[in-house]
mmCIF file of C-alpha atoms in Angstrom:
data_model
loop_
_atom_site.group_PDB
_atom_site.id
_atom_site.type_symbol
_atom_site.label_atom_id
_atom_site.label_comp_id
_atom_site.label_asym_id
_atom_site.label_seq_id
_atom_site.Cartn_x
_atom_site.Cartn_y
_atom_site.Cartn_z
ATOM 1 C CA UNK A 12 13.484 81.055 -39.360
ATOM 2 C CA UNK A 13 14.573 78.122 -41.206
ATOM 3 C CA UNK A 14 18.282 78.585 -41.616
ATOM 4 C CA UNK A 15 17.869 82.450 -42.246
ATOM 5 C CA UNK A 16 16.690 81.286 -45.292
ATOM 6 C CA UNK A 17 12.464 82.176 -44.966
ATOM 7 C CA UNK A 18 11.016 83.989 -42.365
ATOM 8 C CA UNK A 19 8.208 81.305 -40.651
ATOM 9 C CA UNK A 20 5.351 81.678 -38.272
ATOM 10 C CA UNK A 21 3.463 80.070 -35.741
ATOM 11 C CA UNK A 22 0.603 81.286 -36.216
ATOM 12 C CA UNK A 23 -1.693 79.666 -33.490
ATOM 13 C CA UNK A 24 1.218 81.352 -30.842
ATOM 14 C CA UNK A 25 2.949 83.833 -33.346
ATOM 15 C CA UNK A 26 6.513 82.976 -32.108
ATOM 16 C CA UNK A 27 9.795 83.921 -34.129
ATOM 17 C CA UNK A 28 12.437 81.158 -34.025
ATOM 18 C CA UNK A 29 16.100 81.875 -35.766
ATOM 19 C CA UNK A 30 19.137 79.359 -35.460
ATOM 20 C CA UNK A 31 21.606 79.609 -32.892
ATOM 21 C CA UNK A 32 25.209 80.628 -33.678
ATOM 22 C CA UNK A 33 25.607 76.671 -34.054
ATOM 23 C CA UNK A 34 22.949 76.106 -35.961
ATOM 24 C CA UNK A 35 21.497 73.480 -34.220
ATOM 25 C CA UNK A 36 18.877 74.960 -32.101
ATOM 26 C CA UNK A 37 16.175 77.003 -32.505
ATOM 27 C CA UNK A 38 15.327 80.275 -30.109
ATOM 28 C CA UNK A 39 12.206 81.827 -29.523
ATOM 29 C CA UNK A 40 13.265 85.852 -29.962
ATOM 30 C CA UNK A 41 9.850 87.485 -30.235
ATOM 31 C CA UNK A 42 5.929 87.239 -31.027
ATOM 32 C CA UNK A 43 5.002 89.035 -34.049
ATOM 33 C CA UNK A 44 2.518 91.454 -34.919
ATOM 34 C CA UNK A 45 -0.020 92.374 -37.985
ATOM 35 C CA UNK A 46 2.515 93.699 -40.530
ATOM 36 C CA UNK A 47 1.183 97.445 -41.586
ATOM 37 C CA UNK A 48 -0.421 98.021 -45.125
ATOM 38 C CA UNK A 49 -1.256 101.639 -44.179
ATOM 39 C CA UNK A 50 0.642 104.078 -42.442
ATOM 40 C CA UNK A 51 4.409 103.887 -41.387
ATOM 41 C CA UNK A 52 6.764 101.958 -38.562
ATOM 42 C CA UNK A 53 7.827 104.013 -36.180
ATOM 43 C CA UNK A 54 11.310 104.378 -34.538
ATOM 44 C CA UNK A 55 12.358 101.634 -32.033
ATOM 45 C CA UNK A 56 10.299 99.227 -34.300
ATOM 46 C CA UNK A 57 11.771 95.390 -34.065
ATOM 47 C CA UNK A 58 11.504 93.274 -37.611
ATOM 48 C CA UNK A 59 11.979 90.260 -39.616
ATOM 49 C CA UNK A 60 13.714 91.010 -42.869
ATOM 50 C CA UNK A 61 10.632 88.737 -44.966
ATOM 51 C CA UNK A 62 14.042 87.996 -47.753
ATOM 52 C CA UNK A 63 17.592 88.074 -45.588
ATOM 53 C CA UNK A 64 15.606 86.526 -42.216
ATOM 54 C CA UNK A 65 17.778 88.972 -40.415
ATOM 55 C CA UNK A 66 16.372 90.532 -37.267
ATOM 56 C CA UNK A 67 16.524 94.370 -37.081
ATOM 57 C CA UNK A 68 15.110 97.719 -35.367
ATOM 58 C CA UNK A 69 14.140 100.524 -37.363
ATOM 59 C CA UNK A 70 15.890 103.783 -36.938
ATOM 60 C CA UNK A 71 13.851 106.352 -38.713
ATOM 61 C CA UNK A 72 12.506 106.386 -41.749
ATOM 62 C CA UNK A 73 12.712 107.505 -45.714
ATOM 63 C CA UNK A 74 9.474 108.773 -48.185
ATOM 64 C CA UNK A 75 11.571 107.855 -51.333
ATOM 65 C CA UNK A 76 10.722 108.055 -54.993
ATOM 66 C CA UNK A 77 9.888 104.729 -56.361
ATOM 67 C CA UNK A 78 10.299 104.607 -60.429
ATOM 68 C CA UNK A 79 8.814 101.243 -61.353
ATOM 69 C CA UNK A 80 9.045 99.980 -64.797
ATOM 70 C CA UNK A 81 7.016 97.096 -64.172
ATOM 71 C CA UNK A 82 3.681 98.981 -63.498
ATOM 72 C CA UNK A 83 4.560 101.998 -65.606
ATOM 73 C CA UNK A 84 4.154 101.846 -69.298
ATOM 74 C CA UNK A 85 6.920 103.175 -70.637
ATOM 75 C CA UNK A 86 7.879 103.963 -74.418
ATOM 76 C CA UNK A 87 9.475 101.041 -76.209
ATOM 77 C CA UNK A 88 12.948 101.649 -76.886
ATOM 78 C CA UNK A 89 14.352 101.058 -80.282
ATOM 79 C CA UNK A 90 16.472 97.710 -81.062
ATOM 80 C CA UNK A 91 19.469 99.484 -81.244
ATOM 81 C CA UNK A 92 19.635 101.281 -77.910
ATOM 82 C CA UNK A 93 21.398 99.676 -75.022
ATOM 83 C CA UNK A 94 18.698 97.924 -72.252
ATOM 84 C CA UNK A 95 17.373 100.552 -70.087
ATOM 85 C CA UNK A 96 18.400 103.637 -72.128
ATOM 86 C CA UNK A 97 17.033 106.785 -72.530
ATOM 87 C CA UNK A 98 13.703 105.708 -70.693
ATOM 88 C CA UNK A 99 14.085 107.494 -67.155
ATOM 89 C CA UNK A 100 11.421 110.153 -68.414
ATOM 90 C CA UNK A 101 8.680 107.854 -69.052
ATOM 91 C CA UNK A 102 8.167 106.488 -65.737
ATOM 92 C CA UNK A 103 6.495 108.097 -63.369
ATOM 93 C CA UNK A 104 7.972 108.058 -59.536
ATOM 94 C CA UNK A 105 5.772 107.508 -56.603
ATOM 95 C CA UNK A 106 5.956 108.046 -53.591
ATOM 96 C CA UNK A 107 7.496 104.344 -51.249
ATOM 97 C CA UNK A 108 8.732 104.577 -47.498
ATOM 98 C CA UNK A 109 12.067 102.887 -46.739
ATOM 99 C CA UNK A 110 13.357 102.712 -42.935
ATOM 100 C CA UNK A 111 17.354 103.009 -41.893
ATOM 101 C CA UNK A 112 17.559 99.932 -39.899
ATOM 102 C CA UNK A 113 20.264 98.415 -37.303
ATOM 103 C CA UNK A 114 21.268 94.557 -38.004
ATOM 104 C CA UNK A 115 21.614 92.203 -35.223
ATOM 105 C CA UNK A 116 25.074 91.367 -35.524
ATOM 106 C CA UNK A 117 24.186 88.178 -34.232
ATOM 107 C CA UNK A 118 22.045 87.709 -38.367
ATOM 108 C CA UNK A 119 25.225 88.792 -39.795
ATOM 109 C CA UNK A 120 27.228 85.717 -40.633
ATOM 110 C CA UNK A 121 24.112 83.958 -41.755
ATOM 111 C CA UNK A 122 23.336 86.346 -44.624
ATOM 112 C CA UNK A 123 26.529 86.840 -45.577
ATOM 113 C CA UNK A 124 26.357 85.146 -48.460
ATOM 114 C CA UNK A 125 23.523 86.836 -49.787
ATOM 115 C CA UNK A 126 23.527 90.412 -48.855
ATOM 116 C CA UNK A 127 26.576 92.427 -48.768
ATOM 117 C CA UNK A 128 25.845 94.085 -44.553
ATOM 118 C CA UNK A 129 29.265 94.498 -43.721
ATOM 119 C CA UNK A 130 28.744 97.922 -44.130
ATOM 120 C CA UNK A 131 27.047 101.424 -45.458
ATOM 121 C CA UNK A 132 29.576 103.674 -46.370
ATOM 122 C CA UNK A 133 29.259 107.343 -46.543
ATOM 123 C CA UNK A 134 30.619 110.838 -46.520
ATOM 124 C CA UNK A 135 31.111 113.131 -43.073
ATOM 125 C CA UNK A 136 32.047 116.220 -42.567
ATOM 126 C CA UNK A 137 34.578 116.323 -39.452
ATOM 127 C CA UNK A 138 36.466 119.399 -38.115
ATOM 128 C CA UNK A 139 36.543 120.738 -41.527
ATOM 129 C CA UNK A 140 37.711 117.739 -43.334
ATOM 130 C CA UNK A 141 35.748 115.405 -45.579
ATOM 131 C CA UNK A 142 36.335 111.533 -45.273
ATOM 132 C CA UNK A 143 34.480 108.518 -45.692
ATOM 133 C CA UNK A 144 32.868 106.502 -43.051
ATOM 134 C CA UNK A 145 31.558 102.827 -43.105
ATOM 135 C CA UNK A 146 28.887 101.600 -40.776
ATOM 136 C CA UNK A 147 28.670 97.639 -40.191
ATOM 137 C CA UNK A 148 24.939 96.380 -39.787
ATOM 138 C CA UNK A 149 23.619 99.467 -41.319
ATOM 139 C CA UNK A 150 20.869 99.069 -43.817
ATOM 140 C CA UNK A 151 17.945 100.575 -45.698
ATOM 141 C CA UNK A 152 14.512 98.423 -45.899
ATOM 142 C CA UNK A 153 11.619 98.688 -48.064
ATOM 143 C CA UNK A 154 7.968 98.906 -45.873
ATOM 144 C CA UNK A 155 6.851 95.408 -47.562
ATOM 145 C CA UNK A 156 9.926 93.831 -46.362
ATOM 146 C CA UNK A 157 9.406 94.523 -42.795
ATOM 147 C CA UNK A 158 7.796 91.742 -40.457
ATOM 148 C CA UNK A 159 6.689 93.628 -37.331
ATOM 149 C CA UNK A 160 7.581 91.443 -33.879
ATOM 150 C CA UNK A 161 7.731 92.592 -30.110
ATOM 151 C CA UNK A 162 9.979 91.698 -27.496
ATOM 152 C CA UNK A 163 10.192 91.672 -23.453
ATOM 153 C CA UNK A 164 14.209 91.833 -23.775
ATOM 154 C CA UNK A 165 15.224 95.136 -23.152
ATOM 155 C CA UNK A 166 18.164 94.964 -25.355
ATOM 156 C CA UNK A 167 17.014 92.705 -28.070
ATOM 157 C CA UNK A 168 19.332 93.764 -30.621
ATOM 158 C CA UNK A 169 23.296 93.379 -30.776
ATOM 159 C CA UNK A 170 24.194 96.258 -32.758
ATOM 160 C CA UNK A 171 27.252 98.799 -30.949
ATOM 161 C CA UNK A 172 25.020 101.392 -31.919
ATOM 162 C CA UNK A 173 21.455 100.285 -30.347
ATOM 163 C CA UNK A 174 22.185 101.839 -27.116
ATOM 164 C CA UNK A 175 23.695 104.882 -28.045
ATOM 165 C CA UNK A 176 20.945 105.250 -30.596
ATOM 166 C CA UNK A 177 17.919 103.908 -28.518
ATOM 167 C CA UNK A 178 16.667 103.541 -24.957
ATOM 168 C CA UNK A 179 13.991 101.047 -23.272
ATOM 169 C CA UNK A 180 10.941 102.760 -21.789
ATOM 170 C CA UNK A 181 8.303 100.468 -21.136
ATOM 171 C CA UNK A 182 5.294 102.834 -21.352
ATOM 172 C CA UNK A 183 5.790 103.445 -25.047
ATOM 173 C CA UNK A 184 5.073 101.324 -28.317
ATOM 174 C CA UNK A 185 7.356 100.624 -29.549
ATOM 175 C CA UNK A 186 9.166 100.445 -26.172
ATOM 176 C CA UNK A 187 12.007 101.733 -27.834
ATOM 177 C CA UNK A 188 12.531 105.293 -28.119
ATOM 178 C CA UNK A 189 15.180 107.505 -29.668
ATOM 179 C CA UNK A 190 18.079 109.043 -27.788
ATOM 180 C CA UNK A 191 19.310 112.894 -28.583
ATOM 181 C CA UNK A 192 22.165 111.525 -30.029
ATOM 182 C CA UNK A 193 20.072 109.886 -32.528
ATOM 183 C CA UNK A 194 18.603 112.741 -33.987
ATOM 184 C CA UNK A 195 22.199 114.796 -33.954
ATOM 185 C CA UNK A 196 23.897 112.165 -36.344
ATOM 186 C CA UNK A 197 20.757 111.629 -38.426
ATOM 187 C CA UNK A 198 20.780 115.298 -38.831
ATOM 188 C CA UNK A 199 24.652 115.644 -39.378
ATOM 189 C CA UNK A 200 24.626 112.707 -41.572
ATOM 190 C CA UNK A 201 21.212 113.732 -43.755
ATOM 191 C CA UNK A 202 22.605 114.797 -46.783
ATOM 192 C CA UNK A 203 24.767 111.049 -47.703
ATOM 193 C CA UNK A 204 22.620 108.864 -45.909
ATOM 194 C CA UNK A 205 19.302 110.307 -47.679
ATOM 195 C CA UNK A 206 17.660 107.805 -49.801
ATOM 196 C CA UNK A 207 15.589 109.930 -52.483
ATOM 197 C CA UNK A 208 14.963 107.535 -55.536
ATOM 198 C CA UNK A 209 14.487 103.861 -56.228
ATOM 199 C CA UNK A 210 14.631 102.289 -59.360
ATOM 200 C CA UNK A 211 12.559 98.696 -60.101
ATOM 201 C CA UNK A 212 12.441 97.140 -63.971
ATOM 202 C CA UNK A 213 11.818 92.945 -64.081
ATOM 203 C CA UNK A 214 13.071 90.961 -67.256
ATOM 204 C CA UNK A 215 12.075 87.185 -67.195
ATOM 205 C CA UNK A 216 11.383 87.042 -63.521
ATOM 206 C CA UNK A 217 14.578 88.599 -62.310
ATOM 207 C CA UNK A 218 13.660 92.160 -60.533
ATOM 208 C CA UNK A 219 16.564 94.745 -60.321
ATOM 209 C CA UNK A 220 15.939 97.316 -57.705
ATOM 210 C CA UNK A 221 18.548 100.191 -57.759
ATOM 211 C CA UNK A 222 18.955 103.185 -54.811
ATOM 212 C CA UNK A 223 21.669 105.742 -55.466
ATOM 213 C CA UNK A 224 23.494 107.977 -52.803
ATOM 214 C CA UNK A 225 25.138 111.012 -53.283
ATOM 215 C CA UNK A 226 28.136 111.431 -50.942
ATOM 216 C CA UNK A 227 29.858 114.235 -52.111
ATOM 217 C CA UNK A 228 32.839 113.082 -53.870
ATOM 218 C CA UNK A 229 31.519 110.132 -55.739
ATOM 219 C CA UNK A 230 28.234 107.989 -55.750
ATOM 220 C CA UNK A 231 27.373 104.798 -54.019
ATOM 221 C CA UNK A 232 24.518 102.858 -55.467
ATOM 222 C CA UNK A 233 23.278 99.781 -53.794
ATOM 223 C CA UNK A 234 21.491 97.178 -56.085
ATOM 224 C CA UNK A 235 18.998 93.890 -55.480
ATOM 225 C CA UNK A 236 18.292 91.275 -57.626
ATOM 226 C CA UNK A 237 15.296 88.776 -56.928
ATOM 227 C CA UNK A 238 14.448 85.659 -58.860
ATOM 228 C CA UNK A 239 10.384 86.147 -58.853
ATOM 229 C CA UNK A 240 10.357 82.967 -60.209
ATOM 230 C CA UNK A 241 10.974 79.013 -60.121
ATOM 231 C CA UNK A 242 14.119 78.319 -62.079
ATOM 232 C CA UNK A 243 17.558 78.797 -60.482
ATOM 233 C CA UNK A 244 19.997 80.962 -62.027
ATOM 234 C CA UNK A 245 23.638 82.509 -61.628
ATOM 235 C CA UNK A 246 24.656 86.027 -62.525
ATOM 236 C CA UNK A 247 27.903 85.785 -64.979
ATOM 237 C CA UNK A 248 28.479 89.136 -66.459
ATOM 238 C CA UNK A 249 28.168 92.595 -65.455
ATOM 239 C CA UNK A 250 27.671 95.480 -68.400
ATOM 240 C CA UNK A 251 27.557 99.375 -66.967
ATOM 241 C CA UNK A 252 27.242 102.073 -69.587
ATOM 242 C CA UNK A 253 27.812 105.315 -67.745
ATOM 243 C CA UNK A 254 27.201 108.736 -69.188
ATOM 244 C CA UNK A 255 28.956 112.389 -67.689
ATOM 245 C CA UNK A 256 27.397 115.633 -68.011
ATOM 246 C CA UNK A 257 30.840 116.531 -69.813
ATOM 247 C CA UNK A 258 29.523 114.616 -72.579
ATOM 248 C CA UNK A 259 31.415 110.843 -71.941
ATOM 249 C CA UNK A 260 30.148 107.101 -72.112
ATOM 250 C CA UNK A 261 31.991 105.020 -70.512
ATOM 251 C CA UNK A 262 31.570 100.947 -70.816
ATOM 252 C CA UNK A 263 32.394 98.608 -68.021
ATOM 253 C CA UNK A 264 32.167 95.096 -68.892
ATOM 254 C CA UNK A 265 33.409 92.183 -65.912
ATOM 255 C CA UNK A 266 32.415 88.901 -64.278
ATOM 256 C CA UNK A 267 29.851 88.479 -61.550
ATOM 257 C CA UNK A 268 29.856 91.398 -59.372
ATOM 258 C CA UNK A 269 31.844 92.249 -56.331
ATOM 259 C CA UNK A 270 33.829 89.546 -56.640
ATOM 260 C CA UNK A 271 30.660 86.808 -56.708
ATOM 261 C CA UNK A 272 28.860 85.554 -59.648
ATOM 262 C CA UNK A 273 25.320 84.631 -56.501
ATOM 263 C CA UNK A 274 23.319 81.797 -57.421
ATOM 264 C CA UNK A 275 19.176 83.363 -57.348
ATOM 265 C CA UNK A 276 16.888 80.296 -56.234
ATOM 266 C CA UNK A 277 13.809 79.356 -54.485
ATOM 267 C CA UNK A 278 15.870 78.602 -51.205
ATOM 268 C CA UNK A 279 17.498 82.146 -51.605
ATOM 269 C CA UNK A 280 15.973 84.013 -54.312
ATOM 270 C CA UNK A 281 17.678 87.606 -53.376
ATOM 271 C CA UNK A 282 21.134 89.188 -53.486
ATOM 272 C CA UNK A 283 22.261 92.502 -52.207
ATOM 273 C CA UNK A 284 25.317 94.624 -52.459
ATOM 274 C CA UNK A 285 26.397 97.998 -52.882
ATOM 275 C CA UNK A 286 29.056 99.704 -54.782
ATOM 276 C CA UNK A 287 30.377 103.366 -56.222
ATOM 277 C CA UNK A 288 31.617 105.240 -59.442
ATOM 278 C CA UNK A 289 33.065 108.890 -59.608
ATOM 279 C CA UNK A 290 32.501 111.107 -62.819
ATOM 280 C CA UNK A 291 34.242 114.142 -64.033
ATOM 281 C CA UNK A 292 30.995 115.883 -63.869
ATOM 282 C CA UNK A 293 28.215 116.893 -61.187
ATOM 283 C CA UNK A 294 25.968 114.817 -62.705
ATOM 284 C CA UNK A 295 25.272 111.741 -64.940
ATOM 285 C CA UNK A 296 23.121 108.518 -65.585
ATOM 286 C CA UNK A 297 23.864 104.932 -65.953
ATOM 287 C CA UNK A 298 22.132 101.368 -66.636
ATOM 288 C CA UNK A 299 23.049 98.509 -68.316
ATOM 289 C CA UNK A 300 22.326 94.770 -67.561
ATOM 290 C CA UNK A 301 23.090 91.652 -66.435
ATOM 291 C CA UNK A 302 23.775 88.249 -67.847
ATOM 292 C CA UNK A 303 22.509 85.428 -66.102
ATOM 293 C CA UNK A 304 22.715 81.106 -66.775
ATOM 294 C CA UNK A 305 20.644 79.167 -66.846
ATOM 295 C CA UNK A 306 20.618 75.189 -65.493
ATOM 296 C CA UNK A 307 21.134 74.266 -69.002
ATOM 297 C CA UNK A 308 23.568 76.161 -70.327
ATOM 298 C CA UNK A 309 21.720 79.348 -71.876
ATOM 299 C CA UNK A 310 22.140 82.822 -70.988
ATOM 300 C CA UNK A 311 19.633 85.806 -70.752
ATOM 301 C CA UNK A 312 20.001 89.527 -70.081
ATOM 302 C CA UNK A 313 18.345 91.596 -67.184
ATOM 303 C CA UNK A 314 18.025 94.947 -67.220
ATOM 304 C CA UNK A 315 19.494 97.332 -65.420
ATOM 305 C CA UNK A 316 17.201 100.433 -65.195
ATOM 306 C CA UNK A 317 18.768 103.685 -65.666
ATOM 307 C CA UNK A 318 19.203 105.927 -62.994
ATOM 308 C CA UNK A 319 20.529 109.492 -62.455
ATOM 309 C CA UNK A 320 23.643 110.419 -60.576
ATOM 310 C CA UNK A 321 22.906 114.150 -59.272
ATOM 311 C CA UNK A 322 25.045 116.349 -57.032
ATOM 312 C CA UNK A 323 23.111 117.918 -53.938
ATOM 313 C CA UNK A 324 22.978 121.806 -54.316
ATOM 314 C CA UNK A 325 25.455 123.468 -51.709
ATOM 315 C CA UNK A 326 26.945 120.171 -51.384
ATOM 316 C CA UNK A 327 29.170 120.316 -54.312
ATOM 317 C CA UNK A 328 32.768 119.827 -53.131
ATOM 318 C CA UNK A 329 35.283 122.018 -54.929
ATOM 319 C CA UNK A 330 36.015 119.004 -57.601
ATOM 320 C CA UNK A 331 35.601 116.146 -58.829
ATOM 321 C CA UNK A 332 38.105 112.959 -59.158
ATOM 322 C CA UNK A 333 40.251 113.343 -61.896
ATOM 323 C CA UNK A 334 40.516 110.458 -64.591
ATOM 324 C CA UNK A 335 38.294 108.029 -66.047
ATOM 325 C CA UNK A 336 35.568 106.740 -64.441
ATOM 326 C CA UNK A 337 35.719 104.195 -61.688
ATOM 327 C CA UNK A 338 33.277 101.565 -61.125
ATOM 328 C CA UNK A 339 33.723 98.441 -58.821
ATOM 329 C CA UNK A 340 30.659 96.736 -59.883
#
């Protein structure tokens, strides 16, 4: 790993190197394997992220619906509607497997800057009463991002979770295997850490991928932007348009998001973060755009494509936050 900025290889003896805490010295971690192009990881699996150069271990994982603009022709919209709108019909989802990963906590202050780990935050249900929990290290992972690697350590990954969620037993492969408890909070948990639906659309070589969660009360929606291409760039402006099943549009206009306006280049072409937004309604959309610089002064918008915000059936709480909408980001 050079810098956790590109995952490299060796490949006459297929070692992974990643930088010490220092950053000074390189350390052999793991020998990697022939990444999958059929068929699925399985639990206890140990990974390069191919983009963040984190190193994770794959908890179980998620047959979501992929909507992607880029390879579905879709109806072009008419000059006067906002980018994105009105188009979720037209493309046709198929079916993509994501994994629920652990993050070496060791990864985490490298990436920081670049992909928004501190935390996945959603809803649980405990003696009755509903509150929000966040997770550090947790993430979701598309199946192309995933660079397969084995290990003789038999705790390879510093996570506070890996073993209460995972156990070593050498005569399995993956020689990681899932504990009881494992299956008991994925099955507590399913309803607001389910990933159903991802969203793709690329305008002038910046892709947008969107996943929305429902978790009960509100929605979190986590959101990736890639520069495909050569040129750097730097996200300025943020511009939601957000529509209620009571019949409201809301616009949210605001620099940068979460608090960063990320620089997409070569070195690190990807950034990563997650935010939520509450309605007055069981269900909405929203998309929008985002505008991005360029080294000499120009700007450009990228889409944002639009996505649907539904409530779960028998998940409903008994009502929704009162007020206007909110949206961080």
């Amino acid at each position: 790993m050079d810098n956790f900025g590109r995952a490299s290889h060796d490949i006459s003896q297929c070692l992974i190197t990643c930088s010490s805490p220092n950053g000074k010295v390189l350390e052999t971690v793991g020998v990697f394997e022939a990444p999958k192009h059929q068929g699925k990881y399985e639990t206890g699996q140990l990974f390069l992220h191919s983009v963040f150069g984190y190193r994770g271990i794959v908890l179980f994982p998620w047959h979501a619906r992929l909507y992607d603009r880029d390879v579905s022709p879709a109806t072009e919209s008419k000059p006067t509607e906002p980018p994105g709108a009105h188009r979720s019909k037209e493309v046709k989802g198929k079916t993509h497997t994501y994994y629920q990963v652990l993050i070496d906590t060791r990864d985490c202050p490298h990436i920081s800057q670049r992909s928004q780990t501190e935390a996945v935050t959603f809803l649980a249900n405990h003696d009755d009463s509903r509150a929000l929990y966040a997770i550090p290290g947790l993430d979701y992972v598309s199946h192309e991002d995933i660079l397969p690697y084995n290990s003789t350590d038999q705790v390879p990954i510093q996570h506070e979770l890996f073993e209460r969620f995972l156990k070593f037993n050498a005569s399995k492969v993956p020689p990681f295997i899932p504990r009881d408890t494992l299956q008991a909070w994925q099955e507590k948990n399913h309803p607001w850490l389910e990933l159903s639906d991802v969203h793709r659309e690329t305008t002038e070589n910046i892709r947008v991928t969107v996943i929305p969660f429902y978790m009960g009360m509100r929605w979190r929606y986590c959101i990736r932007l890639e520069n495909m291409g050569e040129e750097v760039v730097q996200l300025r402006e943020r511009h939601w348009r957000i529509f209620s099943l009571s019949g409201t549009l809301e616009t949210v206009r605001g620099r940068g998001v979460v608090g960063r306006e990320p620089v997409l280049s070569e070195e690190q072409p990807a950034f990563q973060y997650s935010s939520h937004v509450s309605l007055q309604a069981p269900s909405g959309h929203m998309w929008g755009s985002y505008r991005l610089e360029r080294p000499n002064g120009t700007f450009f918008d990228v889409r944002i494509p639009p996505f649907s915000l539904e409530s779960k059936k028998d998940d409903t709480p008994n009502g929704f936050l009162p007020g206007p909408f909110t949206s961080l980001a």
